[in-house]
XYZ file of C-alpha atoms in Angstrom:
754
model
C -73.801 47.972 6.462
C -75.077 46.628 10.107
C -71.765 46.613 11.189
C -70.849 49.888 10.051
C -73.999 51.258 11.710
C -72.450 49.822 15.178
C -69.726 52.080 14.879
C -72.076 55.200 15.066
C -71.972 56.172 18.399
C -73.674 59.504 18.006
C -75.226 60.274 14.565
C -76.018 63.937 14.964
C -74.851 67.040 16.825
C -76.604 70.302 16.952
C -74.544 73.913 17.711
C -71.345 72.608 15.944
C -68.756 75.061 14.549
C -67.135 74.793 11.086
C -63.613 76.354 11.184
C -62.178 76.555 7.870
C -58.088 77.196 7.532
C -58.282 80.788 6.216
C -61.942 81.566 7.687
C -61.154 81.201 11.237
C -62.794 84.622 12.418
C -66.240 83.485 10.863
C -66.980 79.935 11.484
C -70.070 78.595 10.338
C -72.430 77.129 12.896
C -74.712 74.418 12.081
C -75.314 70.628 12.599
C -73.161 67.858 11.980
C -74.650 64.332 10.810
C -72.447 60.956 10.763
C -73.700 58.500 8.432
C -71.972 55.382 7.404
C -70.172 56.749 4.449
C -69.879 60.416 5.153
C -69.705 63.137 7.542
C -72.056 65.893 6.738
C -72.311 69.300 8.196
C -75.363 71.598 7.375
C -75.300 75.283 8.395
C -78.093 76.617 10.324
C -79.807 78.480 7.377
C -79.605 74.989 5.720
C -78.023 76.690 2.413
C -74.602 75.007 2.576
C -73.722 71.501 2.859
C -70.165 70.032 3.557
C -69.696 66.271 2.509
C -66.770 64.368 3.428
C -66.151 60.886 2.880
C -64.848 58.907 5.642
C -62.476 56.970 3.030
C -60.783 60.695 1.873
C -60.165 61.211 5.687
C -56.195 61.091 6.204
C -55.814 62.121 9.936
C -58.201 62.885 12.705
C -56.764 64.946 15.780
C -58.870 65.680 18.778
C -57.475 69.090 19.840
C -57.419 70.324 23.858
C -60.736 71.343 25.097
C -61.450 75.116 24.580
C -63.905 77.467 25.769
C -65.808 77.281 22.919
C -66.048 73.432 22.862
C -64.265 70.217 21.799
C -62.059 70.947 18.547
C -61.692 67.940 16.125
C -59.286 68.705 13.305
C -59.769 66.570 10.246
C -57.259 66.563 7.093
C -58.032 64.854 3.996
C -56.188 62.979 1.109
C -57.775 65.896 -1.299
C -55.914 67.950 0.971
C -58.946 69.648 2.682
C -58.417 70.996 6.441
C -61.146 71.533 8.238
C -61.905 71.714 12.537
C -65.201 70.942 13.895
C -65.926 72.666 17.038
C -68.178 70.090 19.051
C -69.960 71.885 22.147
C -69.664 68.604 24.290
C -66.487 66.683 24.743
C -68.188 63.454 24.993
C -69.836 63.956 21.753
C -66.271 65.016 20.356
C -64.915 61.635 21.543
C -68.022 59.795 20.189
C -67.447 61.386 16.604
C -63.732 60.848 16.703
C -63.797 57.299 17.640
C -66.571 56.191 15.178
C -64.220 57.956 12.214
C -61.344 56.154 13.547
C -63.160 52.877 12.625
C -65.155 54.148 9.598
C -62.156 55.922 7.689
C -59.945 52.877 7.372
C -61.990 49.533 7.505
C -59.875 46.668 8.327
C -61.500 44.493 5.375
C -61.053 45.746 1.674
C -64.838 44.671 1.126
C -66.025 47.201 3.418
C -64.408 49.812 1.134
C -67.164 52.497 0.126
C -67.050 50.962 -3.390
C -69.278 47.721 -2.182
C -72.053 49.742 -0.556
C -72.385 53.009 -3.448
C -75.460 53.364 -5.532
C -75.408 55.355 -8.396
C -78.174 57.630 -8.175
C -78.818 58.004 -11.928
C -79.544 54.081 -12.442
C -76.291 53.489 -14.050
C -75.673 50.002 -14.826
C -72.322 48.805 -12.581
C -71.074 47.192 -15.721
C -71.145 50.594 -17.563
C -67.287 51.517 -18.102
C -65.439 48.546 -17.210
C -65.157 47.072 -20.925
C -63.805 50.884 -22.392
C -60.248 49.652 -21.762
C -58.892 46.288 -23.433
C -55.196 45.186 -23.156
C -54.917 43.998 -26.529
C -56.858 46.707 -28.446
C -54.559 49.243 -26.756
C -51.088 47.159 -28.374
C -52.828 46.793 -31.486
C -53.217 50.317 -31.722
C -49.519 50.678 -31.676
C -49.042 48.161 -34.319
C -48.306 45.087 -31.653
C -48.076 42.183 -31.990
C -45.988 42.321 -35.398
C -42.644 40.440 -36.676
C -40.623 41.866 -33.643
C -43.165 41.564 -30.708
C -45.323 38.954 -29.882
C -48.291 37.891 -27.043
C -47.138 35.447 -24.545
C -49.513 33.303 -22.805
C -47.310 32.524 -20.603
C -49.192 34.201 -17.823
C -52.372 33.561 -18.579
C -53.166 32.143 -15.163
C -50.872 34.729 -13.232
C -48.346 31.949 -12.896
C -45.148 33.701 -14.114
C -46.003 37.124 -12.399
C -48.745 37.450 -10.178
C -48.638 41.196 -10.279
C -48.415 41.519 -13.903
C -51.359 41.277 -16.354
C -52.153 38.440 -18.229
C -51.575 39.593 -21.662
C -47.669 39.973 -21.838
C -46.195 41.498 -25.207
C -42.485 40.029 -25.603
C -39.921 39.949 -28.378
C -40.598 37.557 -31.015
C -37.188 35.980 -30.847
C -37.402 35.414 -27.211
C -38.029 31.530 -26.440
C -39.816 30.310 -23.803
C -36.861 28.889 -21.748
C -35.276 32.629 -21.687
C -38.919 34.190 -20.643
C -38.859 31.598 -17.567
C -35.247 32.514 -17.148
C -35.559 35.847 -16.747
C -38.658 35.981 -14.656
C -36.846 34.183 -12.035
C -33.734 36.583 -12.307
C -36.059 39.490 -11.619
C -37.568 40.731 -8.197
C -40.924 39.493 -7.760
C -40.863 37.822 -11.168
C -41.275 41.025 -13.171
C -39.309 40.159 -16.142
C -38.791 42.571 -19.115
C -41.959 43.099 -20.996
C -43.180 45.727 -23.513
C -44.828 49.017 -22.156
C -44.873 51.331 -25.551
C -43.845 50.687 -29.106
C -43.006 53.778 -31.143
C -44.347 52.818 -34.550
C -42.102 55.820 -36.250
C -38.612 54.794 -35.206
C -39.502 51.104 -33.970
C -37.879 51.743 -30.714
C -39.624 50.113 -27.329
C -40.036 51.040 -23.912
C -39.807 48.039 -21.810
C -40.072 47.615 -17.952
C -39.411 45.342 -15.359
C -38.062 45.046 -11.621
C -34.325 45.092 -10.651
C -32.140 42.240 -11.223
C -31.292 39.533 -8.216
C -27.778 39.852 -9.151
C -26.267 40.665 -5.662
C -22.355 41.408 -5.908
C -21.639 38.544 -8.278
C -24.671 36.773 -9.615
C -25.674 36.552 -13.256
C -28.363 35.159 -15.507
C -27.776 33.965 -18.773
C -31.345 34.088 -19.917
C -32.123 37.374 -18.713
C -28.712 38.950 -20.862
C -30.287 37.045 -23.653
C -33.545 38.603 -23.026
C -32.249 42.246 -23.011
C -30.456 41.159 -26.405
C -33.904 39.967 -27.878
C -35.134 43.309 -26.988
C -32.233 45.122 -28.689
C -32.756 43.052 -31.677
C -36.392 43.766 -31.761
C -35.359 47.381 -32.854
C -34.536 47.149 -36.334
C -33.655 50.999 -36.582
C -30.238 51.928 -37.965
C -29.467 53.316 -34.692
C -30.201 50.580 -32.766
C -26.516 49.305 -31.967
C -27.245 50.067 -28.315
C -30.014 50.360 -26.004
C -30.326 52.425 -22.651
C -31.088 50.640 -19.254
C -32.446 53.201 -16.962
C -32.583 52.426 -13.207
C -34.709 55.798 -11.738
C -33.053 55.393 -8.511
C -30.255 56.950 -6.863
C -27.031 55.003 -7.322
C -26.707 54.899 -3.967
C -29.882 53.149 -2.981
C -28.913 50.431 -5.834
C -25.496 49.861 -4.427
C -27.055 49.284 -1.188
C -29.661 46.777 -2.506
C -26.791 44.791 -3.810
C -25.951 43.690 -0.168
C -29.674 42.110 0.062
C -28.877 40.290 -3.104
C -30.169 42.709 -5.608
C -29.108 45.687 -7.246
C -28.439 46.370 -11.079
C -27.113 45.202 -14.166
C -23.259 44.584 -14.897
C -22.714 46.134 -17.828
C -19.416 43.493 -18.027
C -22.382 40.874 -18.554
C -24.977 42.919 -20.513
C -23.507 43.946 -23.902
C -24.689 46.763 -26.333
C -26.355 48.622 -23.200
C -25.986 52.167 -21.981
C -26.679 52.356 -18.027
C -28.496 55.585 -16.415
C -29.169 56.312 -12.970
C -31.555 59.073 -13.082
C -31.700 59.847 -8.939
C -35.448 59.815 -8.501
C -35.777 59.199 -4.323
C -37.958 56.068 -2.904
C -41.492 56.215 -1.369
C -40.181 56.888 1.823
C -38.576 60.320 0.999
C -41.532 61.111 -1.010
C -44.148 60.722 1.947
C -41.786 62.985 4.068
C -41.378 65.607 1.362
C -45.338 65.762 0.711
C -45.788 66.376 4.392
C -43.552 69.074 4.602
C -45.376 70.677 1.781
C -48.485 70.043 3.598
C -47.144 71.656 6.556
C -46.156 74.842 4.475
C -49.641 75.091 3.035
C -51.286 74.997 6.627
C -49.116 78.134 7.555
C -51.558 80.942 8.500
C -50.413 84.175 6.743
C -46.763 83.563 6.186
C -44.559 85.728 4.506
C -42.999 85.588 1.199
C -39.762 84.231 2.287
C -41.220 82.036 4.753
C -43.296 80.320 1.910
C -40.737 80.154 -0.419
C -38.260 78.710 1.999
C -40.829 76.304 3.242
C -41.352 75.032 -0.373
C -37.663 74.811 -0.808
C -37.080 72.895 2.125
C -39.855 70.158 1.293
C -38.278 69.236 -1.743
C -41.202 68.481 -3.493
C -40.945 70.531 -6.829
C -37.323 68.705 -6.827
C -38.882 65.383 -6.938
C -41.282 66.626 -9.353
C -38.465 67.869 -11.607
C -36.436 64.498 -11.587
C -39.709 62.391 -12.362
C -40.144 64.982 -15.617
C -36.403 64.880 -16.213
C -36.616 61.034 -16.449
C -39.309 60.798 -18.674
C -37.875 63.369 -20.960
C -34.673 61.357 -21.459
C -36.858 58.002 -22.161
C -38.573 59.939 -24.648
C -35.578 61.650 -26.343
C -34.002 58.029 -26.502
C -37.043 56.750 -28.126
C -37.308 59.645 -30.647
C -33.467 58.907 -31.507
C -34.411 55.372 -32.542
C -32.931 53.567 -28.941
C -34.735 51.174 -27.378
C -35.350 51.837 -23.295
C -35.415 49.428 -20.670
C -36.986 51.085 -17.285
C -36.796 49.687 -13.602
C -36.239 50.556 -10.087
C -36.916 48.303 -7.046
C -39.720 46.574 -7.713
C -40.880 48.191 -10.992
C -44.092 49.425 -9.873
C -43.636 52.938 -8.586
C -40.871 55.003 -10.151
C -41.157 52.675 -13.067
C -45.033 53.523 -13.155
C -44.039 57.134 -13.187
C -41.880 57.393 -15.877
C -42.967 54.667 -18.293
C -46.102 56.313 -18.503
C -45.236 60.072 -18.786
C -42.576 59.497 -21.256
C -45.264 57.525 -23.346
C -47.511 60.889 -22.882
C -44.650 62.894 -24.165
C -44.420 60.524 -27.071
C -48.068 60.054 -28.074
C -50.430 62.481 -28.835
C -53.148 59.864 -28.073
C -52.646 59.925 -24.568
C -53.151 63.483 -24.211
C -56.704 63.021 -24.949
C -59.471 61.977 -22.269
C -59.771 58.588 -23.603
C -56.041 57.888 -24.278
C -55.110 58.923 -20.559
C -57.434 56.595 -19.250
C -55.864 53.758 -21.282
C -52.525 54.990 -20.078
C -53.516 54.829 -16.735
C -55.094 51.183 -17.177
C -51.796 49.678 -18.898
C -49.301 51.431 -16.876
C -50.649 51.523 -13.287
C -53.343 49.175 -13.179
C -52.273 45.997 -15.436
C -48.602 46.241 -14.205
C -49.699 46.393 -10.707
C -49.136 49.804 -8.867
C -50.136 48.963 -5.294
C -52.715 51.329 -5.013
C -54.322 49.580 -2.002
C -51.062 50.126 0.096
C -49.832 53.472 -1.394
C -53.074 55.223 -0.992
C -53.623 53.622 2.788
C -57.162 52.297 2.125
C -56.975 49.874 4.889
C -56.378 50.079 8.684
C -52.268 48.787 8.724
C -50.374 48.770 12.032
C -48.144 51.700 10.138
C -47.751 53.788 7.025
C -44.725 52.423 5.819
C -46.429 51.405 2.704
C -48.138 54.623 1.979
C -46.604 57.087 -0.417
C -47.952 59.620 -3.106
C -46.750 58.296 -5.966
C -49.698 58.549 -8.363
C -49.925 62.348 -6.859
C -46.785 62.795 -8.170
C -47.718 61.551 -11.476
C -50.737 63.613 -11.758
C -48.903 66.542 -10.800
C -46.171 65.971 -13.655
C -48.685 65.591 -15.867
C -50.043 68.653 -14.970
C -46.916 70.734 -15.113
C -46.342 69.489 -18.636
C -49.903 70.644 -19.517
C -48.583 73.834 -18.294
C -46.317 74.280 -21.126
C -48.439 72.854 -23.459
C -51.958 74.126 -23.151
C -53.387 73.763 -26.440
C -51.901 69.909 -26.547
C -54.357 68.319 -24.315
C -57.853 67.522 -24.852
C -58.694 67.549 -20.526
C -58.395 69.894 -18.158
C -57.336 70.406 -14.831
C -60.569 69.023 -13.591
C -60.030 66.146 -14.966
C -56.805 65.352 -13.338
C -58.227 66.697 -9.719
C -61.423 64.114 -10.219
C -59.134 61.137 -10.970
C -56.830 62.117 -8.119
C -59.794 62.384 -5.805
C -61.445 59.228 -6.620
C -58.404 57.436 -6.261
C -58.364 57.807 -2.757
C -62.408 58.251 -2.108
C -62.926 54.279 -2.968
C -65.980 55.237 -4.461
C -65.582 53.175 -7.375
C -63.701 50.021 -7.895
C -61.235 51.093 -10.458
C -58.231 51.702 -7.982
C -59.156 48.960 -5.339
C -56.715 46.055 -5.236
C -52.878 45.875 -6.013
C -52.857 44.047 -9.231
C -54.871 42.991 -11.723
C -55.463 39.509 -10.220
C -56.718 41.442 -6.924
C -59.306 42.997 -8.960
C -60.281 39.846 -10.810
C -60.561 38.141 -7.516
C -62.717 40.519 -6.082
C -65.143 40.783 -9.267
C -64.737 44.487 -9.194
C -66.263 44.897 -12.336
C -69.668 43.088 -11.366
C -69.606 44.389 -7.854
C -68.686 48.085 -7.939
C -68.849 51.308 -10.557
C -66.392 52.159 -12.928
C -64.556 55.634 -12.524
C -63.989 55.813 -16.372
C -68.186 55.390 -16.807
C -68.312 58.240 -14.716
C -66.411 60.555 -16.347
C -67.690 59.297 -19.749
C -70.991 60.638 -18.541
C -69.923 63.984 -17.482
C -67.381 64.513 -20.343
C -68.125 68.248 -20.690
C -66.788 68.892 -17.649
C -63.348 67.741 -18.411
C -62.781 69.392 -21.784
C -60.281 71.841 -22.364
C -61.311 74.730 -24.728
C -58.048 75.526 -25.927
C -57.283 71.894 -27.343
C -56.426 71.873 -30.733
C -56.154 68.686 -32.924
C -53.638 70.093 -35.104
C -51.029 69.748 -32.302
C -51.182 65.675 -33.044
C -49.338 66.911 -36.452
C -47.545 69.789 -35.427
C -46.503 68.361 -32.109
C -46.695 64.734 -31.918
C -43.899 64.648 -29.285
C -43.604 67.240 -26.736
C -40.058 68.715 -25.288
C -41.000 70.098 -21.996
C -38.771 72.473 -20.601
C -37.243 70.628 -17.284
C -35.485 74.201 -16.061
C -35.891 74.903 -12.466
C -37.918 78.143 -13.182
C -40.593 76.156 -15.123
C -41.666 74.041 -12.282
C -44.770 75.851 -10.364
C -46.724 75.165 -7.216
C -49.900 73.661 -7.946
C -52.389 75.711 -5.973
C -55.510 74.044 -7.144
C -54.279 70.631 -5.832
C -52.869 71.627 -2.414
C -55.091 74.617 -1.314
C -58.021 73.708 -3.654
C -60.467 74.381 -0.788
C -58.757 77.549 0.813
C -61.408 80.216 0.263
C -59.660 83.466 -1.313
C -56.951 82.237 -2.950
C -58.457 81.520 -6.091
C -60.308 83.654 -9.054
C -64.134 83.754 -9.059
C -64.100 81.962 -12.259
C -61.538 79.253 -13.863
C -60.384 80.906 -17.425
C -61.097 77.689 -18.814
C -64.403 77.442 -17.603
C -65.242 81.053 -19.366
C -63.902 80.164 -22.671
C -65.759 76.960 -22.546
C -68.822 78.678 -21.998
C -68.067 81.383 -24.252
C -67.551 78.994 -27.036
C -70.377 76.953 -26.385
C -72.795 80.056 -26.535
C -71.242 81.082 -29.940
C -71.572 77.674 -31.108
C -75.588 78.237 -30.142
C -75.611 81.550 -31.778
C -74.178 80.351 -35.108
C -76.692 77.043 -35.011
C -79.572 79.719 -34.591
C -78.112 81.884 -37.064
C -77.585 78.840 -39.595
C -81.625 78.024 -39.193
C -82.666 81.455 -39.729
C -80.677 81.571 -43.029
C -82.388 78.810 -44.377
C -85.891 80.123 -43.353
C -85.499 83.210 -45.437
C -83.866 81.269 -48.104
C -87.124 79.202 -48.215
C -89.566 82.288 -47.752
C -87.865 84.005 -50.709
C -88.611 81.012 -52.720
C -92.166 80.917 -52.043
C -92.439 84.998 -53.114
C -90.435 84.281 -56.096
C -87.409 85.777 -55.181
C -84.331 84.833 -57.730
C -81.511 82.319 -56.201
C -79.067 85.296 -57.309
C -80.719 87.702 -54.970
C -81.006 84.974 -52.150
C -77.201 84.111 -52.390
C -76.505 88.098 -52.666
C -78.310 88.223 -49.160
C -76.840 85.527 -47.229
C -73.248 85.518 -48.781
C -72.588 88.585 -46.899
C -72.470 86.990 -43.668
C -73.756 87.877 -40.319
C -72.868 91.108 -39.028
C -72.209 92.043 -35.548
C -75.080 94.456 -35.744
C -77.678 91.681 -36.733
C -76.101 89.702 -33.967
C -76.874 92.473 -31.350
C -80.209 93.099 -32.715
C -81.474 89.332 -32.778
C -83.131 89.486 -29.601
C -85.160 92.728 -30.405
C -85.969 90.763 -33.801
C -87.125 87.640 -31.962
C -89.286 89.928 -29.480
C -91.188 91.987 -32.155
C -91.908 88.589 -34.067
C -93.463 86.646 -30.867
C -95.652 89.745 -30.146
C -97.778 88.729 -33.352
C -100.918 86.981 -33.543
C -100.572 83.050 -35.079
C -101.517 83.480 -38.510
C -101.157 80.516 -41.512
C -98.566 81.165 -44.162
C -99.899 79.584 -47.741
C -98.503 76.361 -48.668
C -99.349 74.937 -51.927
C -102.408 76.972 -51.708
C -103.661 75.391 -48.707
C -104.368 79.025 -46.762
C -104.664 82.244 -48.327
C -102.450 85.386 -47.650
C -104.520 88.128 -46.684
C -104.505 91.007 -49.518
C -103.163 93.537 -47.127
C -100.199 91.318 -45.713
C -97.264 92.565 -47.971
C -93.646 90.675 -48.698
C -92.395 92.316 -45.841
C -94.793 91.082 -43.576
C -94.235 87.598 -44.348
C -90.728 87.841 -45.385
C -89.522 86.927 -42.032
C -91.574 83.974 -41.756
C -90.365 80.663 -41.488
C -91.225 77.471 -44.128
C -90.578 73.835 -43.926
C -87.485 72.078 -42.609
C -85.620 70.065 -44.352
C -85.165 66.350 -43.925
C -81.704 66.647 -41.927
C -83.630 69.666 -39.759
C -86.585 67.973 -39.036
C -84.606 65.099 -37.391
C -81.116 64.788 -35.884
C -78.466 62.080 -36.995
C -78.220 59.247 -34.584
C -74.287 60.401 -34.361
C -75.300 63.594 -32.743
C -76.472 61.467 -29.648
C -73.014 60.895 -28.721
C -72.847 64.636 -28.372
C -71.584 65.757 -24.419
C -72.984 68.212 -22.602
C -71.307 70.890 -23.647
C -72.121 70.215 -27.444
C -68.324 70.102 -28.252
C -68.750 66.524 -29.704
C -69.851 67.585 -33.131
C -67.261 70.895 -33.299
C -63.784 69.031 -33.883
C -62.813 68.959 -29.976
C -62.567 65.763 -29.472
C -61.273 62.690 -31.489
C -61.811 59.989 -29.060
C -64.977 57.240 -28.346
C -64.861 57.292 -24.486
C -68.083 59.706 -25.020
C -69.798 57.096 -26.904
C -73.067 56.195 -25.434
C -72.893 59.361 -22.835
C -76.776 60.219 -23.768
C -80.043 58.427 -23.702
C -82.484 60.334 -25.706
C -86.132 59.388 -26.939
C -86.117 59.574 -30.780
C -89.725 60.966 -30.499
C -88.189 64.439 -29.155
C -86.284 65.096 -32.332
C -89.115 65.053 -34.946
C -91.257 67.937 -36.196
C -94.693 68.534 -38.325
C -94.908 69.727 -41.454
C -98.223 69.446 -42.571
C -99.144 73.518 -42.095
C -96.748 76.181 -40.648
C -97.846 78.794 -38.081
C -96.283 81.679 -36.445
C -96.384 79.587 -33.197
C -93.895 77.177 -34.674
C -91.633 80.445 -35.916
C -92.332 81.959 -32.291
C -91.204 78.165 -30.740
C -88.193 78.422 -32.633
C -87.342 81.838 -32.035
C -87.781 81.667 -28.212
C -86.101 78.111 -27.742
C -82.464 79.627 -28.061
C -81.100 82.063 -25.536
C -79.567 84.930 -27.059
C -78.213 86.390 -24.062
C -76.542 83.830 -21.663
C -76.215 84.786 -17.946
C -72.220 85.805 -16.717
C -70.842 83.421 -14.102
C -69.497 86.453 -12.214
C -71.045 86.770 -9.024
C -73.283 83.607 -8.995
C -72.624 81.818 -5.848
C -75.024 79.289 -5.656
C -77.556 77.180 -7.839
C -81.158 77.516 -7.788
C -81.139 74.426 -5.871
C -78.975 76.182 -3.207
C -75.818 74.162 -4.196
C -72.746 76.538 -3.537
C -70.573 77.193 -6.525
C -66.890 77.081 -5.760
C -63.575 78.011 -8.173
C -63.388 74.448 -9.185
C -66.899 73.384 -9.594
C -68.374 73.438 -12.974
C -71.041 76.146 -13.787
C -73.544 75.204 -16.769
C -75.654 77.408 -18.910
C -79.154 76.192 -20.244
C -79.027 76.972 -23.868
C -82.526 77.544 -23.944
C -83.047 80.249 -21.076
C -79.389 81.255 -20.364
C -79.733 80.937 -16.700
C -76.630 79.298 -14.551
C -76.948 75.730 -13.017
C -75.145 73.017 -11.390
C -74.596 69.479 -12.563
C -77.424 68.071 -11.223
C -79.689 70.568 -11.887
C -78.474 70.345 -15.871
C -78.761 66.825 -16.632
C -80.829 66.774 -19.397
C -79.813 67.024 -23.029
C -82.511 67.705 -26.021
C -82.303 69.344 -29.773
C -83.697 72.898 -29.665
C -86.098 73.727 -32.417
C -84.069 76.905 -32.917
C -81.207 74.895 -33.943
C -80.613 74.011 -37.380
C -78.327 70.937 -36.570
C -80.910 69.381 -33.967
C -77.953 68.292 -31.813
C -78.955 67.465 -28.314
C -77.607 70.334 -25.777
C -77.766 70.948 -22.151
C -80.818 72.299 -20.879
C -82.344 72.854 -17.176
C -85.313 70.678 -16.031
C -88.009 73.170 -16.387
C -86.674 74.313 -19.938
C -86.415 70.374 -21.078
C -90.288 69.373 -20.025
C -91.247 72.525 -21.806
C -89.555 71.566 -25.325
C -90.307 67.912 -24.974
C -94.109 68.653 -25.235
C -94.022 71.386 -27.504
C -95.685 70.630 -30.726
C -92.741 70.403 -32.888
C -91.338 67.586 -31.220
C -94.419 65.289 -31.367
C -94.553 64.463 -35.077
C -92.013 62.227 -37.011
C -89.701 64.008 -39.568
C -91.372 64.196 -43.374
C -89.784 65.233 -46.767
C -89.819 68.901 -47.332
C -92.053 69.616 -50.387
C -90.415 72.776 -51.345
C -86.559 71.754 -51.207
C -87.426 68.387 -53.375
């Protein structure tokens, strides 16, 4: 930290103008602060803050001095583009020089993850144990008679860029495994990536063979034969070998002693070239796309021509095409071996996307995290090099390989909006934090690097952060039935089906997006409906209990309740509650403990509430696993990634029952918001934090107001809910409910119901 402080020459500059790409006429004026981790701009009114991580900065450009000052253009890896006009040229030069040093440290241990401390006191170990390689393969049904776990790489001696747990054909002997590893580039031999339990077909991955023009390896040929024989399907008379490169690239590698499999030596295979370009072409393509995004007031033809000239969507289509081909082959009962050059870029893209197409588990939040852990982190995608975390002489290793995978997933989501448990914000969050280096999850080039750096002890896990904020990432359109009706997706790869992802590449361009995301509005509507249904359920129980006190027959009670709740009754619920809350507190007779006043009719007492039953007075332990949106109990999630996301004191879940007063009735009626404030025209939280199109807005379930994530960080059961499940509330409402009488007594048995 002291070394980073030395890089800060000018920590604060006043009267700085911040110019956004589409707001050049109305720049914000304020103060620019430079810290060891962030560049922070605060406007003169103190109502708006803009934080930019140093590690998010992609390029810095000090532009020519102008009449207004010295402009500094900052382009970020999350595709934000800002210009700061600094009054004095020397101050601009100091800021520029400081950011050059801070944005790309020379030492990996100077990255942000090693100094970041969670504000909520979360332990660093939280989230690191959510994925286990052997458990994930066990979920697929491996090991079995066909596939076994090899211990040859336990110390990374066989291949230092592979995980230590490798699954290989059970028929492959140790000499075959060792021989195959020596014949593959960087020792990355063919191993199991995904096992399809229904067809018994497998997806395997490796690197290119060291075949050159004439070389061959008997052990490698035997290894592929073992993979073929590990598929007992009737259709397994051959297997596919998919080379994701263009054929001309693979042929050029032959001159370097590498290349591809010779089908004269490898029997029973069908060879396919699929034509995904290399990392250098992809890097240039993305830059052309960003140039199009930075055009000011482009015409329709200029934008479309620029988009076409970049070739970006063509490359995304190639990744999806290849993945669909692999998935269709596995569905048809044929095993597939996938490789590119070294097997950590295009191979990772296509193996992971084809697995997502085949397996509905990978379309859940927990499953998608497991997919990234397995195909990208364990199998050695070079995140440190590809994402440009460190200062290097050139950028030849930098390439948007993972960005393409994230977008390919988004393209499939557009065709199947109900098949994914997660939303667009989930993908953007993962992409942002790959580059932010705030978490240690993506630091390093392989599993061995992360173990050597002891990241699980020294840094936080991104999965722990996502687990704690699960409600931000749930897709309200998700249907579990898709796991049965659409176990395998069949994306349409026609050119017309691929879209420009404005939410990724122009996310920060104000005015190009709707005021509210449809998914957020739907999610809020569903939460509001769930809250009202829970409240109505409690009211129905109270009516039933009061009717029993008054001697009403069960038939009369059921006749009243079976009619359901009409829209009119919901509309009038707020008015009814207000009328009840105006009454004075009076005791209800319970087993003769107090008297009803003679003048009090059954009508006066008919709307009052009697004792809670056991399951109402205390919420079940499993309800503490609820996410902030309350979706966890509504069959919208199937995975356990959200387990442990809440920590609640059991004392807040109990109520008293020795006597019941109108005070308790008022508490229950007033603890649930009947009306929720609309998201429309809500530009800032009460704490002054600004909302944009991609910032999640939260409702307090008690008062119905709209808050940001920081102000809605409490969950508690509401007295007015029958299920007593923890739901999100704002801080003032949390304190009010936490100290209410109904929360201060242990649950007891309801004598009436017994």
